[in-house]
Coordinates of C-alpha atoms and ligand atoms in Angstrom, one line a residue:
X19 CA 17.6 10.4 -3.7
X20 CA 15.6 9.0 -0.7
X21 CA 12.6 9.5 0.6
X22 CA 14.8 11.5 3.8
X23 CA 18.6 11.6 3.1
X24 CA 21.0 10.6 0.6
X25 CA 20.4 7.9 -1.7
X26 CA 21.5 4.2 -0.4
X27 CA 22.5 1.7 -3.5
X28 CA 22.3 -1.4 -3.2
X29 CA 22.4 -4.9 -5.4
X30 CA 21.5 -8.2 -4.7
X31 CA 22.8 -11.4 -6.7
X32 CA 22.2 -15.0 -7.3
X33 CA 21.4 -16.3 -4.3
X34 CA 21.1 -19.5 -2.2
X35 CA 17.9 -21.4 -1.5
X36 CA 15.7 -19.5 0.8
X37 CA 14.7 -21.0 3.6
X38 CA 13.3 -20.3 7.0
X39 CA 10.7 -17.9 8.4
X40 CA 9.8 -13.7 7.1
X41 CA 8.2 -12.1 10.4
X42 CA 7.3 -9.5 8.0
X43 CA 6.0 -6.1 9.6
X44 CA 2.5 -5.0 10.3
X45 CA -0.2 -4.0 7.5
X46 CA 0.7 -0.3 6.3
X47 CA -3.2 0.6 5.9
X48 CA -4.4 -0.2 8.9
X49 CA -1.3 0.9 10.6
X50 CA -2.2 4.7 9.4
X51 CA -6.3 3.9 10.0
X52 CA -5.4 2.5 13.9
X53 CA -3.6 6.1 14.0
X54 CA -6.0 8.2 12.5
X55 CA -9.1 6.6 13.6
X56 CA -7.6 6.5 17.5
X57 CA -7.0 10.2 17.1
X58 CA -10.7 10.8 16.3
X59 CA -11.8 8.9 19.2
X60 CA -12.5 9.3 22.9
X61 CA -10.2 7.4 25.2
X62 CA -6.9 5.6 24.5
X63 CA -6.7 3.0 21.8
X64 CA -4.1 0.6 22.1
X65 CA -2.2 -1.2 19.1
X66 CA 0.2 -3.9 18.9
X67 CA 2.1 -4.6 15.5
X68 CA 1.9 -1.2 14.1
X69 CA 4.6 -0.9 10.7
X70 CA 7.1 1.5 11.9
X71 CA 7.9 2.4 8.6
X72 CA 8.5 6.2 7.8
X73 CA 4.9 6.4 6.4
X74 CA 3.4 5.9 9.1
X75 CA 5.7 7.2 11.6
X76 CA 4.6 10.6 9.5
X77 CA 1.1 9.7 10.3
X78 CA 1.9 9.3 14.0
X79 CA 3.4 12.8 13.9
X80 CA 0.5 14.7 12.1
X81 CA -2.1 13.1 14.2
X82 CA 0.2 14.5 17.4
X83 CA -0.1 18.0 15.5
X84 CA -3.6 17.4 15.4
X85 CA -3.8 17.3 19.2
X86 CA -3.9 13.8 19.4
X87 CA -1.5 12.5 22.2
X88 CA 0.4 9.5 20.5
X89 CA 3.2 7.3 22.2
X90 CA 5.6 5.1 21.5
X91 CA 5.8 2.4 24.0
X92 CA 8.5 0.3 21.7
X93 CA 8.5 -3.1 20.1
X94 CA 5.5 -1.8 17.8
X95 CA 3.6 -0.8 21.0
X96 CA 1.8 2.6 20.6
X97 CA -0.7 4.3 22.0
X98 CA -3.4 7.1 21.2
X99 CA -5.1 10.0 23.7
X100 CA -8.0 11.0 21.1
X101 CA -10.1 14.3 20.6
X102 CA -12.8 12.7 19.7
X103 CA -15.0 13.0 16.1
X104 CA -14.6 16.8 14.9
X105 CA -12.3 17.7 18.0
X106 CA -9.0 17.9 15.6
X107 CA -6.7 21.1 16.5
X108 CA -5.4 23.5 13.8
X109 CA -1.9 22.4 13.4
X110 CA 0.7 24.9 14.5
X111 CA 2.9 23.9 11.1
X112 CA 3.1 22.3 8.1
X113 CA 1.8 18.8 8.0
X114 CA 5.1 16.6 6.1
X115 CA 3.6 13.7 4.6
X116 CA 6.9 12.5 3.3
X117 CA 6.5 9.5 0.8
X118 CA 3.0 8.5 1.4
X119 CA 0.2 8.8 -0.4
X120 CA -1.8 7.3 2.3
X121 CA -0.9 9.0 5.0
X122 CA -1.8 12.3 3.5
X123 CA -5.0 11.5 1.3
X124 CA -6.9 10.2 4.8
X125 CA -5.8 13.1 6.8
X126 CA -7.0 15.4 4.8
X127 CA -10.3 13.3 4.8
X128 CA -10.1 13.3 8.6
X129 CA -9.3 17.0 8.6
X130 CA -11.7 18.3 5.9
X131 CA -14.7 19.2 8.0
X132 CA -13.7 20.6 10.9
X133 CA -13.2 24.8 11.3
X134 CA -9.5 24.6 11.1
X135 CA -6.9 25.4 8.4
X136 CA -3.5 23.0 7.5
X137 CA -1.0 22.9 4.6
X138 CA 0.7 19.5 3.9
X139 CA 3.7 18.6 2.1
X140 CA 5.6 15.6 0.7
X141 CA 8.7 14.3 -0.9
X142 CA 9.5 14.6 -4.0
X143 CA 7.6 11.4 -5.5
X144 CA 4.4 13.0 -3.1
X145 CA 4.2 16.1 -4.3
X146 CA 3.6 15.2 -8.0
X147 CA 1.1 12.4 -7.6
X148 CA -2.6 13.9 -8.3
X149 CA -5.0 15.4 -5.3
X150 CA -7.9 16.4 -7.0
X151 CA -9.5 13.0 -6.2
X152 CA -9.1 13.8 -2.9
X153 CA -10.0 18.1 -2.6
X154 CA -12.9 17.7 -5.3
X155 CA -15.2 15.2 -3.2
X156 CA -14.3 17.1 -0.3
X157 CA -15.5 20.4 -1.8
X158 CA -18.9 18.9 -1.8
X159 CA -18.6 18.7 2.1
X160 CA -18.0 22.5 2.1
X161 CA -13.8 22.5 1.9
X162 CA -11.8 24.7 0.3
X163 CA -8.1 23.9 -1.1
X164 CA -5.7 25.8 -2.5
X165 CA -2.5 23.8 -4.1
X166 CA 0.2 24.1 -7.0
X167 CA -1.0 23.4 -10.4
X168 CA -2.8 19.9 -11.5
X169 CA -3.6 19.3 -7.8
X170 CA 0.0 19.0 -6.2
X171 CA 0.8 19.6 -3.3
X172 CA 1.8 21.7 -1.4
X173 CA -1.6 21.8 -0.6
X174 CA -3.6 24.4 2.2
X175 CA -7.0 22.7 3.0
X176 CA -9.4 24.9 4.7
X177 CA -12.3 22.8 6.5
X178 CA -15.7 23.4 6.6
X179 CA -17.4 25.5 9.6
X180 CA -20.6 23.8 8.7
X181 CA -20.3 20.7 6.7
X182 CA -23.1 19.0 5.1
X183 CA -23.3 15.2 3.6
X184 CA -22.3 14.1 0.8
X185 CA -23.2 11.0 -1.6
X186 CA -20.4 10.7 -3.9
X187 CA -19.3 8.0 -6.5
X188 CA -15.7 7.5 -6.7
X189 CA -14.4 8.1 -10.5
X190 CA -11.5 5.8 -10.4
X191 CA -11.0 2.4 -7.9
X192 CA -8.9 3.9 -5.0
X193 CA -9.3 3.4 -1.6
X194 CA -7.6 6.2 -0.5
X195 CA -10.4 8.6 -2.3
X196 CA -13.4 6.3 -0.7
X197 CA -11.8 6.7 2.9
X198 CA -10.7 10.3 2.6
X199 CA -14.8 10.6 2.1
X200 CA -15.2 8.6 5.0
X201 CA -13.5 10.3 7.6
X202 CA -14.7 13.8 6.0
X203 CA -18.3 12.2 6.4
X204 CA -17.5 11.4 10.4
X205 CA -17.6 15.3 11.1
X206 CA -20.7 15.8 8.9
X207 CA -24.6 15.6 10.1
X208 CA -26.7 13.4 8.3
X209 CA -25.8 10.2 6.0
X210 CA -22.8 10.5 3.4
X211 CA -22.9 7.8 1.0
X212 CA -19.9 6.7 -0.8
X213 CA -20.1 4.5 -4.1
X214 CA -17.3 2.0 -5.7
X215 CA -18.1 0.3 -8.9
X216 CA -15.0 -1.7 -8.3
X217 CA -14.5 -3.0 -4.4
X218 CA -11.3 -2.1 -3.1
X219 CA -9.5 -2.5 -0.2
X220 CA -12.1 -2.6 2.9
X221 CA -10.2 -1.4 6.0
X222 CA -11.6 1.7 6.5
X223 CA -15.4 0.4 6.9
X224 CA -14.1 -2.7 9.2
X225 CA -12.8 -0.5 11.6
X226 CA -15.0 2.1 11.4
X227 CA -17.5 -0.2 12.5
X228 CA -15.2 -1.6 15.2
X229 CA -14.6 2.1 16.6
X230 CA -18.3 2.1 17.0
X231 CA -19.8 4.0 13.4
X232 CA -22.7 3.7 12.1
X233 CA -21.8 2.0 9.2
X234 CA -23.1 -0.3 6.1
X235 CA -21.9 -1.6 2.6
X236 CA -24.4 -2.6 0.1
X237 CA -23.5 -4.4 -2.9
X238 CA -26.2 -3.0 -5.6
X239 CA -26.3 -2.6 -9.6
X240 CA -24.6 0.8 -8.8
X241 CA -21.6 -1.1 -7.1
X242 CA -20.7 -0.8 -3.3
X243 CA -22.8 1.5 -1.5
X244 CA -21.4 2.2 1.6
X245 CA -23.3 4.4 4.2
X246 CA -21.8 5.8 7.1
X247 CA -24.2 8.3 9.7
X248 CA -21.8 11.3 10.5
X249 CA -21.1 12.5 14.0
X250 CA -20.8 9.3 16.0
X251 CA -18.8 9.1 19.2
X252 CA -15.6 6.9 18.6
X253 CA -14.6 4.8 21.1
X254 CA -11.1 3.9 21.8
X255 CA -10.3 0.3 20.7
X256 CA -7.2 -2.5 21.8
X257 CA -6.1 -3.1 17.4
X258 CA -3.8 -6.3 16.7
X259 CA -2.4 -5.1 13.5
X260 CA -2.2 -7.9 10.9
X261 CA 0.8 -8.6 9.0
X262 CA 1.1 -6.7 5.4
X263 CA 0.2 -9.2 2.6
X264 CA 1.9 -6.4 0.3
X265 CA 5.5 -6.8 2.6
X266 CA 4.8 -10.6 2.3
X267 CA 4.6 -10.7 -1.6
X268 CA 8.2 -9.8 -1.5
X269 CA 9.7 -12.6 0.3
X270 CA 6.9 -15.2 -1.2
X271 CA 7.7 -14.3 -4.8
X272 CA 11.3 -14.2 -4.3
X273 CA 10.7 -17.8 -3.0
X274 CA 9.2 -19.1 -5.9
X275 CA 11.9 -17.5 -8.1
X276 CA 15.3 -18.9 -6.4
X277 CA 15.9 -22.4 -6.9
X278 CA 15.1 -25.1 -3.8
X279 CA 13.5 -22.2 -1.6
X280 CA 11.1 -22.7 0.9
X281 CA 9.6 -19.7 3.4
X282 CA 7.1 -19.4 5.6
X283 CA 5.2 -16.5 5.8
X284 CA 2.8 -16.3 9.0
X285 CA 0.5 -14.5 10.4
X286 CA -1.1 -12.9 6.9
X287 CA -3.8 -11.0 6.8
X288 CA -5.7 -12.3 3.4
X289 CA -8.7 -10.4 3.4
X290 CA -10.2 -11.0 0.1
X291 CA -10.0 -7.5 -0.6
X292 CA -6.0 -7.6 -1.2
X293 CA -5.1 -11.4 -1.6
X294 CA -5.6 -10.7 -5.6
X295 CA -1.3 -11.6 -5.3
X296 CA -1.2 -15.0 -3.4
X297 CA -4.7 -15.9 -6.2
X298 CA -2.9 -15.1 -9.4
X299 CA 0.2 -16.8 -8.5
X300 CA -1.5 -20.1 -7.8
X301 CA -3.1 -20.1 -11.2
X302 CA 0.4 -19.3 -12.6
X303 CA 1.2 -22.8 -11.3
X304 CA 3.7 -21.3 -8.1
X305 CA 3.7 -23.8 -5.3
X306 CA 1.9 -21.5 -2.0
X307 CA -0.3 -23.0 0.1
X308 CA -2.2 -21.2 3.1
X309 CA -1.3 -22.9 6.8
X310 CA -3.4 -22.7 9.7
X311 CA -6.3 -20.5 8.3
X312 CA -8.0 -18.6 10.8
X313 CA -9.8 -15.0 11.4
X314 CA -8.1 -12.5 13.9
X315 CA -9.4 -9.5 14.7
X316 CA -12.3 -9.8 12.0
X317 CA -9.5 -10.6 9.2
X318 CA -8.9 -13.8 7.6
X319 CA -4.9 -14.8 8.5
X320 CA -3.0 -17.7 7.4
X321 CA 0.4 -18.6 7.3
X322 CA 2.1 -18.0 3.6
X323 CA 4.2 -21.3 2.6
X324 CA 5.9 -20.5 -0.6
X325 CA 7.9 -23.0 -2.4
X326 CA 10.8 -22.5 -5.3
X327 CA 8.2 -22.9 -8.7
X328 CA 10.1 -24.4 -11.4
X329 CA 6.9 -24.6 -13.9
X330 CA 5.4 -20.8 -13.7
X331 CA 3.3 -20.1 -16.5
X332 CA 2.2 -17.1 -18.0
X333 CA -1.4 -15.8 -17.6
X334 CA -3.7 -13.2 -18.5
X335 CA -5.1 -11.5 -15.6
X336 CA -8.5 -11.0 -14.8
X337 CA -8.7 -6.6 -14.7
X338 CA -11.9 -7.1 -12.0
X339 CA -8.6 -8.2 -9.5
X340 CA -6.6 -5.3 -10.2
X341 CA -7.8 -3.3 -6.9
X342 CA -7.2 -6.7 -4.7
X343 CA -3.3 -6.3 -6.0
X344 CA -3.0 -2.9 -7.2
X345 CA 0.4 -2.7 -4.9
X346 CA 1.6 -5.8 -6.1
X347 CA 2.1 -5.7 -9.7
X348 CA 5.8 -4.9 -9.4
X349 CA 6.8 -8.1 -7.9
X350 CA 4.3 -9.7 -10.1
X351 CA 6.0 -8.6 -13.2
X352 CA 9.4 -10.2 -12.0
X353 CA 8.1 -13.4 -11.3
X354 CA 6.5 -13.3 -14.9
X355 CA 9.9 -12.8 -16.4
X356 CA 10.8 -16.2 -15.0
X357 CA 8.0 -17.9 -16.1
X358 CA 7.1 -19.5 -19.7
X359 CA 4.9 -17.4 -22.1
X360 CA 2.9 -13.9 -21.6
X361 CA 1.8 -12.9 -18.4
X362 CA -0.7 -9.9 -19.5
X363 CA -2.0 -7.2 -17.3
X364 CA -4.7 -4.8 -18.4
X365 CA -7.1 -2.5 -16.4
X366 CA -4.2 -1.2 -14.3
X367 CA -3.9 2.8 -15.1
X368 CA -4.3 3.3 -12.0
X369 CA -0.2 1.6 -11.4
X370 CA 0.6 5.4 -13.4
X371 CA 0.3 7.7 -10.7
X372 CA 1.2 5.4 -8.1
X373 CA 4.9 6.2 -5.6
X374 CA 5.9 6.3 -9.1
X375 CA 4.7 5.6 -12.9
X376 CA 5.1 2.1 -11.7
X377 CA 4.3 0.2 -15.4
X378 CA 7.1 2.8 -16.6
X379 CA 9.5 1.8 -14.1
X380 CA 9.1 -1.5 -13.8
X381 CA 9.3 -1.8 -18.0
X382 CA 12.4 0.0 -18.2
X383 CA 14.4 -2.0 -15.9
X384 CA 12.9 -5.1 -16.8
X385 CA 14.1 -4.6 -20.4
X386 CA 17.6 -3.5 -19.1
X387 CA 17.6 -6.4 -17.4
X388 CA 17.2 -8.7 -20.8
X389 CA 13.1 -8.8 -20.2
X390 CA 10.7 -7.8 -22.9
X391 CA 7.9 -5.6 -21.8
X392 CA 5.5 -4.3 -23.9
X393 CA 2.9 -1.2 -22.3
X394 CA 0.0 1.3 -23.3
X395 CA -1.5 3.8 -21.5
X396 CA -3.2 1.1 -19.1
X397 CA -2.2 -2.3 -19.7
X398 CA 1.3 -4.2 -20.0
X399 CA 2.9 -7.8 -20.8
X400 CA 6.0 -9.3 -20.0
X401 CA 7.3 -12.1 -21.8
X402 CA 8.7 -14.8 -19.7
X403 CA 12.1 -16.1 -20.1
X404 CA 11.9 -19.4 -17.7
X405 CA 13.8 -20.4 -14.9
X406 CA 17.8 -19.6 -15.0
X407 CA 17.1 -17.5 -18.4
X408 CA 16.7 -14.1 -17.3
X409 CA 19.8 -12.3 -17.8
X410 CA 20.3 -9.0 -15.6
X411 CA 23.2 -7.4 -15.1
X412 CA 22.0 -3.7 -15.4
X413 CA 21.1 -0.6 -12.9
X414 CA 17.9 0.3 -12.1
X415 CA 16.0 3.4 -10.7
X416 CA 13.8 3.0 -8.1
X417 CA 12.4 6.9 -8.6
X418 CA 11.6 7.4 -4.7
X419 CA 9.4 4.1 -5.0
X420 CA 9.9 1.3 -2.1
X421 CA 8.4 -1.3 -4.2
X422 CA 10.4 -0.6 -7.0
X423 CA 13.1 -1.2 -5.0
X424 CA 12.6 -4.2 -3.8
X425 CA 11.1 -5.6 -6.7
X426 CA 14.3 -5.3 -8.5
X427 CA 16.2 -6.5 -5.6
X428 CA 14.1 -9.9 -5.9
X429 CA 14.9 -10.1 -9.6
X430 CA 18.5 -10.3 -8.5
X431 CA 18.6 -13.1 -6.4
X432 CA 17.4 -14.8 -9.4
X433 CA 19.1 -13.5 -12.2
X434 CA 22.1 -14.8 -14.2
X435 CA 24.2 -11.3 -13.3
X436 CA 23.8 -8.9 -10.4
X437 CA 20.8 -6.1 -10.4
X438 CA 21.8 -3.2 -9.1
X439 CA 19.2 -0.3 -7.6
X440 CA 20.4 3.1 -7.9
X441 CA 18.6 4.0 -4.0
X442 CA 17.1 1.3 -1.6
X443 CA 16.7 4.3 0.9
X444 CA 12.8 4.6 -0.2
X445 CA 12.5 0.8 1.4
X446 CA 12.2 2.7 4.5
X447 CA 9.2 3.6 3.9
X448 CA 7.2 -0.2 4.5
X449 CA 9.4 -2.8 4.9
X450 CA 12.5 -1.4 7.2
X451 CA 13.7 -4.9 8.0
X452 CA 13.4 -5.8 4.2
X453 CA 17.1 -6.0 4.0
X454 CA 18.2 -8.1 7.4
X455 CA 14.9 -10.2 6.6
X456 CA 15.8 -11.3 3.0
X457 CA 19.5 -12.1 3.6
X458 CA 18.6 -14.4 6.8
X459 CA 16.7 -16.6 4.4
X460 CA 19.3 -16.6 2.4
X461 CA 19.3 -13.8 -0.2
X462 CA 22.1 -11.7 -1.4
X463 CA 22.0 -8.3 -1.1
X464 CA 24.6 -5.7 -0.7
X465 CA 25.3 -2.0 -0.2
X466 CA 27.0 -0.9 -2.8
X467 CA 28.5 3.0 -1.7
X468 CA 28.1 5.7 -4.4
X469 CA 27.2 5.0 -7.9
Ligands
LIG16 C1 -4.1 2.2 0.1 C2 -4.8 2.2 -1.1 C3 -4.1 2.0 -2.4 C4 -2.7 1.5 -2.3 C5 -1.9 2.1 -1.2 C6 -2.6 2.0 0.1 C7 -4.8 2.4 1.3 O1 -4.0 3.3 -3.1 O2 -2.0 1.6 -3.5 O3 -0.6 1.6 -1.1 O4 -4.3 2.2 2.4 O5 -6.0 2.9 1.2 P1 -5.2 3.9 -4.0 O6 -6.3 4.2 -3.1 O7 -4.7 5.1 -4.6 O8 -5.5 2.8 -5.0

């Protein structure tokens, strides 16, 4: 099924050169931050470029039942009315979260310490990924939450009347857990302190500081420490949002893959916090080169030029990158089944309880598809074929997963037979042009009716 209605398949076959230009959408983590941030500030923050994907339209509505005043001005124009820090409403209704993990995880970090009560939901693929990272840093702050077994939602969190600080290190790399602390800690007095032994993804702390926080990373012997003095008065801010590096992998690797492409990309954001993708294809020998580096908006942005590869090699990945590509190893994996020899991943458990087991999911296909894939509990490898040599011809499942949607979809174009995707409806979700996008370049995809 999809994320919101019936399921769509969909296959895409061998498919011409690629050539011309992805406008791929804005950045899907700082679309949800400009949202959630703006709603916990006082005054109207404007943003231009925000992904209007379903996970963050989701966003837009909770932060509306929040008592934020959020509009839609068109052509990725929106606006927020905040309540300022602490001054979110008790919702009237269940908060639906739909498909993101995101979307939820920060809001009810934004929620968690203020006097007010809410119960949030997902889809299916939502409500069995885990919580506890979430609820058990946030009971330190003085919440309470109440959800199915293992941590599932649905979920009722009940915020603290009188929160206190916390200083917490975060048990697994995720910057979902480290910015659900955050925005708990915005509504707290005092300090809260929030510890990463690995960096990940930095968004949250950029733009806290640009709505005004009090706010400073350390790197120590401990890791990241990352101080943020609670109870600060946002101030609305004008946000350019970036354009996703994560959307841009799928047009850039599907370049490198089908024979004489050549796409440019612009306008990416590659802070060094989530470039780990455009890095470990360069040492696998893929033609990309960055254009016209520059910073915008405090972000390093180039333009992506990605030309077809013909000499990929396999290559074993350094684990300490794994949070700089964490959403990235599904497209990763298929252009490793077109180059020569192992491409190994380890340190990735993390890829388990993503939108879906995503080393399972990607594993299975790829060996329907003629690849061999070998896993464990937190590493996998994928034995390359070479150029023209991977076979394909099968259906896949995308099990409510966007990514592994369109991964699959890219394997296609290059592939000696069709791959077909059992539901493409979850592509909602990030990358709503992802379709019209990839066949103006060039690539073959179809709808295929009922399987
Ligand atoms: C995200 C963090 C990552 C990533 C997700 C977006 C974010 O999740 O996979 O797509 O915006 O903070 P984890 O924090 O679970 O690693």
């Amino acid at each position: 099924m999809s994320a919101h209605g019936t399921p769509i398949p969909m296959m895409s076959e061998a498919s011409g050169p690629l050539t011309g230009t992805a406008d791929v959408p804005g950045d899907k983590s700082i679309s949800h931050r400009s949202l959630i941030l703006g709603a916990l500030s006082v005054g109207e923050t404007r943003i231009e470029g925000l992904l209007e994907g379903q996970d963050v339209i989701d966003t837009a509505k909770a932060m509306r039942a929040f008592g934020a005043e959020v509009t839609d001005h068109g052509g990725g124009r929106w606006s927020v009315h905040g309540v300022g820090t602490g001054g979110f409403a008790e919702p009237g209704n269940v908060i639906d979260c739909g498909n993101s993990g995101t979307g939820v995880r920060l809001i009810m970090g934004a929620m968690a310490t203020s006097p007010i009560t809410a119960t949030f939901t997902g889809d299916a693929s939502l409500n069995k990924r885990p919580m506890a990272r979430v609820t058990d840093p946030l009971a330190l702050f003085g919440a309470r939450a109440y959800g199915r077994q293992g941590g599932r939602l649905p979920m009722t969190i009940v915020g603290a009347g009188d929160p206190v600080p916390v200083r917490y290190t975060v048990p697994v790399p995720s910057a979902q857990v480290k910015s659900a602390v955050l925005l708990a800690g915005l509504n707290a007095p005092g300090q809260t302190v929030v510890i990463e032994k690995e960096a990940t993804r930095d968004h949250t702390e950029r733009m806290l500081a640009g709505f005004g926080a009090a706010i400073t990373t350390d790197q120590t012997e401990e890791g990241r420490v990352i101080t943020l003095t609670g109870q600060p008065e946002l101030v609305a801010q004008d946000i350019v949002v970036p354009r996703d590096p994560s959307s841009a992998a799928f047009p850039v690797c599907a370049a490198l893959i089908v024979p004489g492409s050549d796409v440019l990309v612009p306008n990416i954001g590659l802070n060094p916090t989530r470039a780990g993708l455009f890095e470990t294809l360069r040492d696998m020998g893929a033609d990309l080169t960055y254009e016209n580096p520059r910073e915008e908006g405090g972000e390093p942005v180039a333009d992506l030029r990605a030309r077809f590869s013909p000499d990929l090699k396999g290559i074993e990945l350094p684990p300490e990158r794994a949070a700089s590509m964490i959403d990235e190893y599904p497209v990763l994996s298929v252009v490793a089944a077109f180059a020569q020899g192992r491409t190994v991943m380890r340190g990735v458990k993390e890829l388990r309880v993503k939108e879906s087991d995503r080393i399972d999911a990607m594993a299975t296909g790829l060996r329907a598809n003629g690849v061999t894939v070998e896993d464990g509990e937190d590493w996998w490898i994928v034995t390359g074929l070479g150029h023209g040599n991977v076979p394909g011809g099968a259906e896949v499942a995308s099990h409510l997963d966007h990514r592994i949607a369109m991964s699959f979809l890219c394997l296609g174009m290059a592939a000696q037979k069709a791959v077909r995707v059992d539901d493409g409806g979850p592509i909602a979700t990030s990358f709503p042009i992802f379709e019209p996008l990839m066949t103006g370049l060039g690539a073959r995809i179809l709808r295929t009716g009922a399987t």
